[in-house]
Amino acid sequence: MVAVGGTPIRDTTMADADARFWSLRSFLFVPGGQSRMIEKARTLAADAIILDLEDAVAPDGKAAARALVARALEEGFPASPVVLVRVNGCASGLLEDDLAQVVRPRVDGICLPKCQDAQEVLLLDRLLADAERRTGKPAGALWLVPFIESPGAVLEAAQIAAGAPRVAALSFGAEDLAAAMGIARTREGDEVVYPRAHMALAAHAAGRAAIDGVFIDFRDADGLEQDIRRGRSLGYTGKQLIHPSQIEPTNRLFSPDPEVVARARRMVDTFDAAVAAGQGVVVVDGQMVDRPVAERARRMLAVAAAHAARAGHEPGPGGTA
Ligand code: COA
Ligand code: MG
């Protein structure tokens, strides 16, 4: 925390965000109405499962999907450390019933689709606080992940990200955004690069993780790899997935290379020793290391440590995954 003119300003860096959420790479959507896929998801090593009640469920299947998801949550997803549910959005008329049925002890957080503005975040913050009281979870334990998938939401993304402490990440929705703007999607995604970059920037400005949108052509492995790399280069920390085959490349490409982690360790150790000796800049492996370079290395070490800790499947914030 720093202070300017007596006013404390929150230092929105990774250090005070939740390192466990930042280290989640693969977020697999599982349609809430599909019992076979829900069963399959129990065996898959996605970092997070998103049980979907929204667009993967037809309008007349909503009630059945809710009931199926509620039952599935009682058994849990042993291979995935985090379980999220995507409820229907604020304008759907279904939101409160969704929350009443699916916020259960094993849920770590809620994805809010088509989030429009920070008012919706405030509403969800209140509804989730009620749900925490009802289910005996600690206050603030449930994560909220707003989806940014309309032109207005992209422009409001910074306010949405900072809208409540429980907002863990922003999640990009290129398909709905492109539909709203009447633009065609391409394999390279050049048509959404500006909003995609803007959302990642807004998430980072508030110290939140940034989850990239889906790559829908799930048989195109090369296309997926390129798409993951593009998202990573814009600051995305993880990605939404639609198919089991997308988990392995996503986990691999979002994991820092062991050599890079070892170099980061050397940078941080050398830099900290230099600072203690009154110096601000050092050279490590022929590269200049000053404060921002050392901070980037420190962030990578925190993510790598969280990956290692999660190999033993640490629970989510509610302690129940
Ligand atoms: N979660 C869990 N299991 C899944 C899965 C998912 N998202 N997608 C596929 N599977 C399972 C299939 O059930 C199948 O399992 P089985 O061998 O036990 O029958 C296996 O993985 C192979 O699936 P495959 O035949 O290659 O794909 P498919 O034709 O059955 O399904 C989709 C393709 C796109 C319809 C399916 O992947 C899907 O519904 N994805 C999620 C879509 C979604 O949630 N959209 C909303 C957010 S964008
Ligand atoms: Mg959508």
mmCIF file of N, CA and C in Angstrom, residues 4-96:
data_model
loop_
_atom_site.group_PDB
_atom_site.id
_atom_site.type_symbol
_atom_site.label_atom_id
_atom_site.label_comp_id
_atom_site.label_asym_id
_atom_site.label_seq_id
_atom_site.Cartn_x
_atom_site.Cartn_y
_atom_site.Cartn_z
ATOM 1 N N VAL A 4 -0.706 8.787 -1.104
ATOM 2 C CA VAL A 4 -0.441 10.074 -1.746
ATOM 3 C C VAL A 4 -1.323 11.092 -1.042
ATOM 4 N N GLY A 5 -0.716 12.133 -0.492
ATOM 5 C CA GLY A 5 -1.490 13.164 0.204
ATOM 6 C C GLY A 5 -2.379 12.575 1.291
ATOM 7 N N GLY A 6 -1.898 11.531 1.956
ATOM 8 C CA GLY A 6 -2.648 10.939 3.067
ATOM 9 C C GLY A 6 -3.692 9.928 2.617
ATOM 10 N N THR A 7 -3.957 9.825 1.289
ATOM 11 C CA THR A 7 -4.951 8.854 0.814
ATOM 12 C C THR A 7 -4.255 7.552 0.438
ATOM 13 N N PRO A 8 -4.609 6.455 1.108
ATOM 14 C CA PRO A 8 -3.964 5.198 0.717
ATOM 15 C C PRO A 8 -4.413 4.751 -0.676
ATOM 16 N N ILE A 9 -3.486 4.321 -1.466
ATOM 17 C CA ILE A 9 -3.811 3.816 -2.806
ATOM 18 C C ILE A 9 -3.457 2.337 -2.837
ATOM 19 N N ARG A 10 -4.416 1.527 -3.269
ATOM 20 C CA ARG A 10 -4.173 0.098 -3.289
ATOM 21 C C ARG A 10 -3.150 -0.222 -4.372
ATOM 22 N N ASP A 11 -2.130 -0.968 -3.978
ATOM 23 C CA ASP A 11 -1.100 -1.375 -4.933
ATOM 24 C C ASP A 11 -1.600 -2.635 -5.625
ATOM 25 N N THR A 12 -2.167 -2.460 -6.815
ATOM 26 C CA THR A 12 -2.829 -3.595 -7.468
ATOM 27 C C THR A 12 -1.829 -4.437 -8.254
ATOM 28 N N THR A 13 -1.044 -5.181 -7.557
ATOM 29 C CA THR A 13 -0.126 -6.094 -8.221
ATOM 30 C C THR A 13 -0.514 -7.511 -7.836
ATOM 31 N N MET A 14 0.136 -8.437 -8.512
ATOM 32 C CA MET A 14 -0.116 -9.845 -8.246
ATOM 33 C C MET A 14 0.032 -10.214 -6.770
ATOM 34 N N ALA A 15 0.936 -9.489 -6.078
ATOM 35 C CA ALA A 15 1.218 -9.844 -4.691
ATOM 36 C C ALA A 15 -0.046 -9.833 -3.844
ATOM 37 N N ASP A 16 -0.967 -8.891 -4.111
ATOM 38 C CA ASP A 16 -2.162 -8.876 -3.276
ATOM 39 C C ASP A 16 -3.376 -9.453 -4.000
ATOM 40 N N ALA A 17 -3.168 -10.063 -5.142
ATOM 41 C CA ALA A 17 -4.264 -10.824 -5.750
ATOM 42 C C ALA A 17 -4.140 -12.266 -5.239
ATOM 43 N N ASP A 18 -5.067 -13.115 -5.624
ATOM 44 C CA ASP A 18 -5.026 -14.489 -5.157
ATOM 45 C C ASP A 18 -4.164 -15.321 -6.106
ATOM 46 N N ALA A 19 -2.967 -15.654 -5.648
ATOM 47 C CA ALA A 19 -2.006 -16.345 -6.522
ATOM 48 C C ALA A 19 -2.581 -17.659 -7.033
ATOM 49 N N ARG A 20 -3.469 -18.265 -6.250
ATOM 50 C CA ARG A 20 -4.022 -19.536 -6.723
ATOM 51 C C ARG A 20 -4.882 -19.322 -7.961
ATOM 52 N N PHE A 21 -5.657 -18.243 -7.987
ATOM 53 C CA PHE A 21 -6.488 -18.022 -9.164
ATOM 54 C C PHE A 21 -5.636 -17.656 -10.373
ATOM 55 N N TRP A 22 -4.585 -16.874 -10.141
ATOM 56 C CA TRP A 22 -3.705 -16.481 -11.244
ATOM 57 C C TRP A 22 -3.030 -17.695 -11.872
ATOM 58 N N SER A 23 -2.879 -18.753 -11.100
ATOM 59 C CA SER A 23 -2.157 -19.903 -11.633
ATOM 60 C C SER A 23 -3.094 -20.898 -12.319
ATOM 61 N N LEU A 24 -4.396 -20.600 -12.387
ATOM 62 C CA LEU A 24 -5.320 -21.500 -13.090
ATOM 63 C C LEU A 24 -5.188 -21.245 -14.589
ATOM 64 N N ARG A 25 -4.927 -22.334 -15.332
ATOM 65 C CA ARG A 25 -4.661 -22.190 -16.760
ATOM 66 C C ARG A 25 -5.868 -22.605 -17.603
ATOM 67 N N SER A 26 -6.416 -23.773 -17.320
ATOM 68 C CA SER A 26 -7.450 -24.350 -18.183
ATOM 69 C C SER A 26 -8.804 -24.325 -17.479
ATOM 70 N N PHE A 27 -9.786 -23.719 -18.130
ATOM 71 C CA PHE A 27 -11.151 -23.617 -17.581
ATOM 72 C C PHE A 27 -12.078 -24.344 -18.553
ATOM 73 N N LEU A 28 -12.439 -25.582 -18.236
ATOM 74 C CA LEU A 28 -13.240 -26.385 -19.169
ATOM 75 C C LEU A 28 -14.733 -26.184 -18.931
ATOM 76 N N PHE A 29 -15.431 -25.740 -19.997
ATOM 77 C CA PHE A 29 -16.895 -25.672 -19.948
ATOM 78 C C PHE A 29 -17.471 -27.069 -20.038
ATOM 79 N N VAL A 30 -18.413 -27.351 -19.162
ATOM 80 C CA VAL A 30 -19.134 -28.618 -19.236
ATOM 81 C C VAL A 30 -20.630 -28.272 -19.261
ATOM 82 N N PRO A 31 -21.321 -28.610 -20.365
ATOM 83 C CA PRO A 31 -22.744 -28.258 -20.446
ATOM 84 C C PRO A 31 -23.529 -28.862 -19.276
ATOM 85 N N GLY A 32 -24.285 -28.018 -18.582
ATOM 86 C CA GLY A 32 -24.978 -28.452 -17.367
ATOM 87 C C GLY A 32 -26.043 -29.503 -17.599
ATOM 88 N N GLY A 33 -26.498 -29.641 -18.852
ATOM 89 C CA GLY A 33 -27.554 -30.615 -19.110
ATOM 90 C C GLY A 33 -27.049 -31.961 -19.593
ATOM 91 N N GLN A 34 -25.736 -32.117 -19.699
ATOM 92 C CA GLN A 34 -25.178 -33.327 -20.330
ATOM 93 C C GLN A 34 -24.539 -34.235 -19.275
ATOM 94 N N SER A 35 -25.294 -35.225 -18.822
ATOM 95 C CA SER A 35 -24.768 -36.051 -17.720
ATOM 96 C C SER A 35 -23.517 -36.824 -18.134
ATOM 97 N N ARG A 36 -23.457 -37.228 -19.408
ATOM 98 C CA ARG A 36 -22.274 -37.985 -19.845
ATOM 99 C C ARG A 36 -21.004 -37.124 -19.774
ATOM 100 N N MET A 37 -21.115 -35.880 -20.200
ATOM 101 C CA MET A 37 -19.952 -34.981 -20.153
ATOM 102 C C MET A 37 -19.592 -34.617 -18.708
ATOM 103 N N ILE A 38 -20.609 -34.513 -17.871
ATOM 104 C CA ILE A 38 -20.335 -34.222 -16.454
ATOM 105 C C ILE A 38 -19.553 -35.389 -15.841
ATOM 106 N N GLU A 39 -19.973 -36.607 -16.182
ATOM 107 C CA GLU A 39 -19.245 -37.797 -15.695
ATOM 108 C C GLU A 39 -17.803 -37.779 -16.183
ATOM 109 N N LYS A 40 -17.658 -37.499 -17.493
ATOM 110 C CA LYS A 40 -16.326 -37.465 -18.108
ATOM 111 C C LYS A 40 -15.444 -36.412 -17.405
ATOM 112 N N ALA A 41 -16.052 -35.270 -17.086
ATOM 113 C CA ALA A 41 -15.289 -34.160 -16.493
ATOM 114 C C ALA A 41 -14.658 -34.567 -15.159
ATOM 115 N N ARG A 42 -15.257 -35.531 -14.475
ATOM 116 C CA ARG A 42 -14.682 -35.971 -13.190
ATOM 117 C C ARG A 42 -13.298 -36.584 -13.362
ATOM 118 N N THR A 43 -13.016 -37.044 -14.592
ATOM 119 C CA THR A 43 -11.752 -37.747 -14.826
ATOM 120 C C THR A 43 -10.713 -36.839 -15.503
ATOM 121 N N LEU A 44 -11.086 -35.594 -15.813
ATOM 122 C CA LEU A 44 -10.203 -34.721 -16.603
ATOM 123 C C LEU A 44 -9.421 -33.768 -15.704
ATOM 124 N N ALA A 45 -8.179 -33.493 -16.125
ATOM 125 C CA ALA A 45 -7.302 -32.684 -15.273
ATOM 126 C C ALA A 45 -7.308 -31.205 -15.668
ATOM 127 N N ALA A 46 -8.498 -30.654 -15.911
ATOM 128 C CA ALA A 46 -8.568 -29.200 -16.124
ATOM 129 C C ALA A 46 -8.332 -28.526 -14.781
ATOM 130 N N ASP A 47 -7.671 -27.374 -14.800
ATOM 131 C CA ASP A 47 -7.453 -26.655 -13.537
ATOM 132 C C ASP A 47 -8.778 -26.216 -12.925
ATOM 133 N N ALA A 48 -9.743 -25.920 -13.794
ATOM 134 C CA ALA A 48 -11.065 -25.520 -13.304
ATOM 135 C C ALA A 48 -12.128 -26.061 -14.242
ATOM 136 N N ILE A 49 -13.249 -26.448 -13.639
ATOM 137 C CA ILE A 49 -14.427 -26.890 -14.392
ATOM 138 C C ILE A 49 -15.442 -25.757 -14.306
ATOM 139 N N ILE A 50 -16.036 -25.408 -15.464
ATOM 140 C CA ILE A 50 -17.159 -24.456 -15.427
ATOM 141 C C ILE A 50 -18.418 -25.200 -15.847
ATOM 142 N N LEU A 51 -19.252 -25.517 -14.878
ATOM 143 C CA LEU A 51 -20.532 -26.164 -15.196
ATOM 144 C C LEU A 51 -21.447 -25.076 -15.730
ATOM 145 N N ASP A 52 -21.932 -25.269 -16.963
ATOM 146 C CA ASP A 52 -22.642 -24.165 -17.618
ATOM 147 C C ASP A 52 -24.146 -24.340 -17.585
ATOM 148 N N LEU A 53 -24.820 -23.327 -17.062
ATOM 149 C CA LEU A 53 -26.293 -23.276 -17.114
ATOM 150 C C LEU A 53 -26.771 -22.277 -18.163
ATOM 151 N N GLU A 54 -25.822 -21.533 -18.764
ATOM 152 C CA GLU A 54 -26.229 -20.472 -19.691
ATOM 153 C C GLU A 54 -26.319 -20.986 -21.134
ATOM 154 N N ASP A 55 -25.395 -20.560 -22.003
ATOM 155 C CA ASP A 55 -25.619 -20.798 -23.429
ATOM 156 C C ASP A 55 -25.444 -22.241 -23.882
ATOM 157 N N ALA A 56 -24.862 -23.102 -23.054
ATOM 158 C CA ALA A 56 -24.756 -24.508 -23.445
ATOM 159 C C ALA A 56 -26.036 -25.279 -23.124
ATOM 160 N N VAL A 57 -27.028 -24.575 -22.560
ATOM 161 C CA VAL A 57 -28.281 -25.244 -22.190
ATOM 162 C C VAL A 57 -29.433 -24.558 -22.931
ATOM 163 N N ALA A 58 -30.261 -25.350 -23.604
ATOM 164 C CA ALA A 58 -31.410 -24.799 -24.335
ATOM 165 C C ALA A 58 -32.433 -24.243 -23.341
ATOM 166 N N PRO A 59 -33.220 -23.230 -23.781
ATOM 167 C CA PRO A 59 -34.163 -22.586 -22.849
ATOM 168 C C PRO A 59 -35.079 -23.573 -22.119
ATOM 169 N N ASP A 60 -35.557 -24.593 -22.808
ATOM 170 C CA ASP A 60 -36.487 -25.491 -22.105
ATOM 171 C C ASP A 60 -35.759 -26.582 -21.307
ATOM 172 N N GLY A 61 -34.439 -26.516 -21.294
ATOM 173 C CA GLY A 61 -33.692 -27.495 -20.490
ATOM 174 C C GLY A 61 -33.105 -26.906 -19.215
ATOM 175 N N LYS A 62 -33.447 -25.648 -18.917
ATOM 176 C CA LYS A 62 -32.783 -24.948 -17.800
ATOM 177 C C LYS A 62 -33.046 -25.624 -16.447
ATOM 178 N N ALA A 63 -34.299 -25.968 -16.188
ATOM 179 C CA ALA A 63 -34.634 -26.520 -14.869
ATOM 180 C C ALA A 63 -33.954 -27.879 -14.680
ATOM 181 N N ALA A 64 -33.980 -28.694 -15.735
ATOM 182 C CA ALA A 64 -33.360 -30.023 -15.631
ATOM 183 C C ALA A 64 -31.847 -29.892 -15.438
ATOM 184 N N ALA A 65 -31.233 -28.927 -16.138
ATOM 185 C CA ALA A 65 -29.781 -28.744 -16.021
ATOM 186 C C ALA A 65 -29.396 -28.305 -14.602
ATOM 187 N N ARG A 66 -30.187 -27.387 -14.046
ATOM 188 C CA ARG A 66 -29.947 -26.946 -12.659
ATOM 189 C C ARG A 66 -29.932 -28.132 -11.700
ATOM 190 N N ALA A 67 -30.935 -29.000 -11.877
ATOM 191 C CA ALA A 67 -31.047 -30.151 -10.969
ATOM 192 C C ALA A 67 -29.860 -31.101 -11.162
ATOM 193 N N LEU A 68 -29.467 -31.282 -12.419
ATOM 194 C CA LEU A 68 -28.338 -32.179 -12.713
ATOM 195 C C LEU A 68 -27.041 -31.621 -12.125
ATOM 196 N N VAL A 69 -26.845 -30.325 -12.304
ATOM 197 C CA VAL A 69 -25.629 -29.682 -11.776
ATOM 198 C C VAL A 69 -25.628 -29.746 -10.239
ATOM 199 N N ALA A 70 -26.780 -29.485 -9.649
ATOM 200 C CA ALA A 70 -26.853 -29.520 -8.183
ATOM 201 C C ALA A 70 -26.444 -30.911 -7.669
ATOM 202 N N ARG A 71 -26.925 -31.956 -8.349
ATOM 203 C CA ARG A 71 -26.566 -33.329 -7.933
ATOM 204 C C ARG A 71 -25.085 -33.597 -8.161
ATOM 205 N N ALA A 72 -24.601 -33.164 -9.332
ATOM 206 C CA ALA A 72 -23.190 -33.412 -9.674
ATOM 207 C C ALA A 72 -22.269 -32.748 -8.664
ATOM 208 N N LEU A 73 -22.679 -31.595 -8.173
ATOM 209 C CA LEU A 73 -21.820 -30.860 -7.226
ATOM 210 C C LEU A 73 -21.674 -31.604 -5.906
ATOM 211 N N GLU A 74 -22.685 -32.385 -5.567
ATOM 212 C CA GLU A 74 -22.576 -33.135 -4.306
ATOM 213 C C GLU A 74 -21.452 -34.165 -4.388
ATOM 214 N N GLU A 75 -21.213 -34.674 -5.604
ATOM 215 C CA GLU A 75 -20.139 -35.673 -5.743
ATOM 216 C C GLU A 75 -18.788 -35.035 -6.007
ATOM 217 N N GLY A 76 -18.783 -33.812 -6.534
ATOM 218 C CA GLY A 76 -17.522 -33.092 -6.736
ATOM 219 C C GLY A 76 -16.759 -33.540 -7.976
ATOM 220 N N PHE A 77 -15.629 -32.866 -8.194
ATOM 221 C CA PHE A 77 -14.785 -33.124 -9.364
ATOM 222 C C PHE A 77 -13.357 -33.323 -8.878
ATOM 223 N N PRO A 78 -13.039 -34.547 -8.464
ATOM 224 C CA PRO A 78 -11.789 -34.784 -7.739
ATOM 225 C C PRO A 78 -10.529 -34.412 -8.515
ATOM 226 N N ALA A 79 -10.594 -34.440 -9.866
ATOM 227 C CA ALA A 79 -9.369 -34.164 -10.620
ATOM 228 C C ALA A 79 -9.125 -32.670 -10.840
ATOM 229 N N SER A 80 -10.114 -31.845 -10.540
ATOM 230 C CA SER A 80 -9.957 -30.396 -10.772
ATOM 231 C C SER A 80 -9.999 -29.641 -9.455
ATOM 232 N N PRO A 81 -9.013 -28.801 -9.213
ATOM 233 C CA PRO A 81 -8.968 -28.117 -7.917
ATOM 234 C C PRO A 81 -10.032 -27.047 -7.733
ATOM 235 N N VAL A 82 -10.611 -26.560 -8.825
ATOM 236 C CA VAL A 82 -11.579 -25.466 -8.702
ATOM 237 C C VAL A 82 -12.837 -25.803 -9.505
ATOM 238 N N VAL A 83 -13.992 -25.562 -8.904
ATOM 239 C CA VAL A 83 -15.264 -25.798 -9.588
ATOM 240 C C VAL A 83 -16.076 -24.498 -9.598
ATOM 241 N N LEU A 84 -16.424 -24.058 -10.802
ATOM 242 C CA LEU A 84 -17.211 -22.839 -10.973
ATOM 243 C C LEU A 84 -18.523 -23.208 -11.656
ATOM 244 N N VAL A 85 -19.551 -22.394 -11.445
ATOM 245 C CA VAL A 85 -20.794 -22.580 -12.190
ATOM 246 C C VAL A 85 -21.083 -21.290 -12.937
ATOM 247 N N ARG A 86 -21.388 -21.410 -14.246
ATOM 248 C CA ARG A 86 -21.844 -20.232 -14.980
ATOM 249 C C ARG A 86 -23.359 -20.220 -14.916
ATOM 250 N N VAL A 87 -23.884 -19.243 -14.200
ATOM 251 C CA VAL A 87 -25.332 -19.092 -14.058
ATOM 252 C C VAL A 87 -25.855 -18.288 -15.249
ATOM 253 N N ASN A 88 -27.167 -18.122 -15.320
ATOM 254 C CA ASN A 88 -27.722 -17.246 -16.346
ATOM 255 C C ASN A 88 -27.583 -15.795 -15.877
ATOM 256 N N GLY A 89 -27.528 -14.866 -16.824
ATOM 257 C CA GLY A 89 -27.164 -13.486 -16.512
ATOM 258 C C GLY A 89 -28.265 -12.692 -15.826
ATOM 259 N N CYS A 90 -27.924 -11.456 -15.489
ATOM 260 C CA CYS A 90 -28.826 -10.592 -14.722
ATOM 261 C C CYS A 90 -30.143 -10.315 -15.448
ATOM 262 N N ALA A 91 -30.124 -10.311 -16.794
ATOM 263 C CA ALA A 91 -31.340 -9.977 -17.534
ATOM 264 C C ALA A 91 -32.178 -11.217 -17.862
ATOM 265 N N SER A 92 -31.755 -12.391 -17.393
ATOM 266 C CA SER A 92 -32.393 -13.641 -17.850
ATOM 267 C C SER A 92 -33.668 -13.988 -17.092
ATOM 268 N N GLY A 93 -33.829 -13.441 -15.892
ATOM 269 C CA GLY A 93 -34.946 -13.860 -15.048
ATOM 270 C C GLY A 93 -34.698 -15.207 -14.378
ATOM 271 N N LEU A 94 -33.535 -15.788 -14.587
ATOM 272 C CA LEU A 94 -33.244 -17.130 -14.055
ATOM 273 C C LEU A 94 -32.175 -17.096 -12.950
ATOM 274 N N LEU A 95 -31.537 -15.943 -12.805
ATOM 275 C CA LEU A 95 -30.345 -15.855 -11.972
ATOM 276 C C LEU A 95 -30.573 -16.276 -10.517
ATOM 277 N N GLU A 96 -31.611 -15.748 -9.895
ATOM 278 C CA GLU A 96 -31.770 -16.015 -8.466
ATOM 279 C C GLU A 96 -32.092 -17.483 -8.210
#
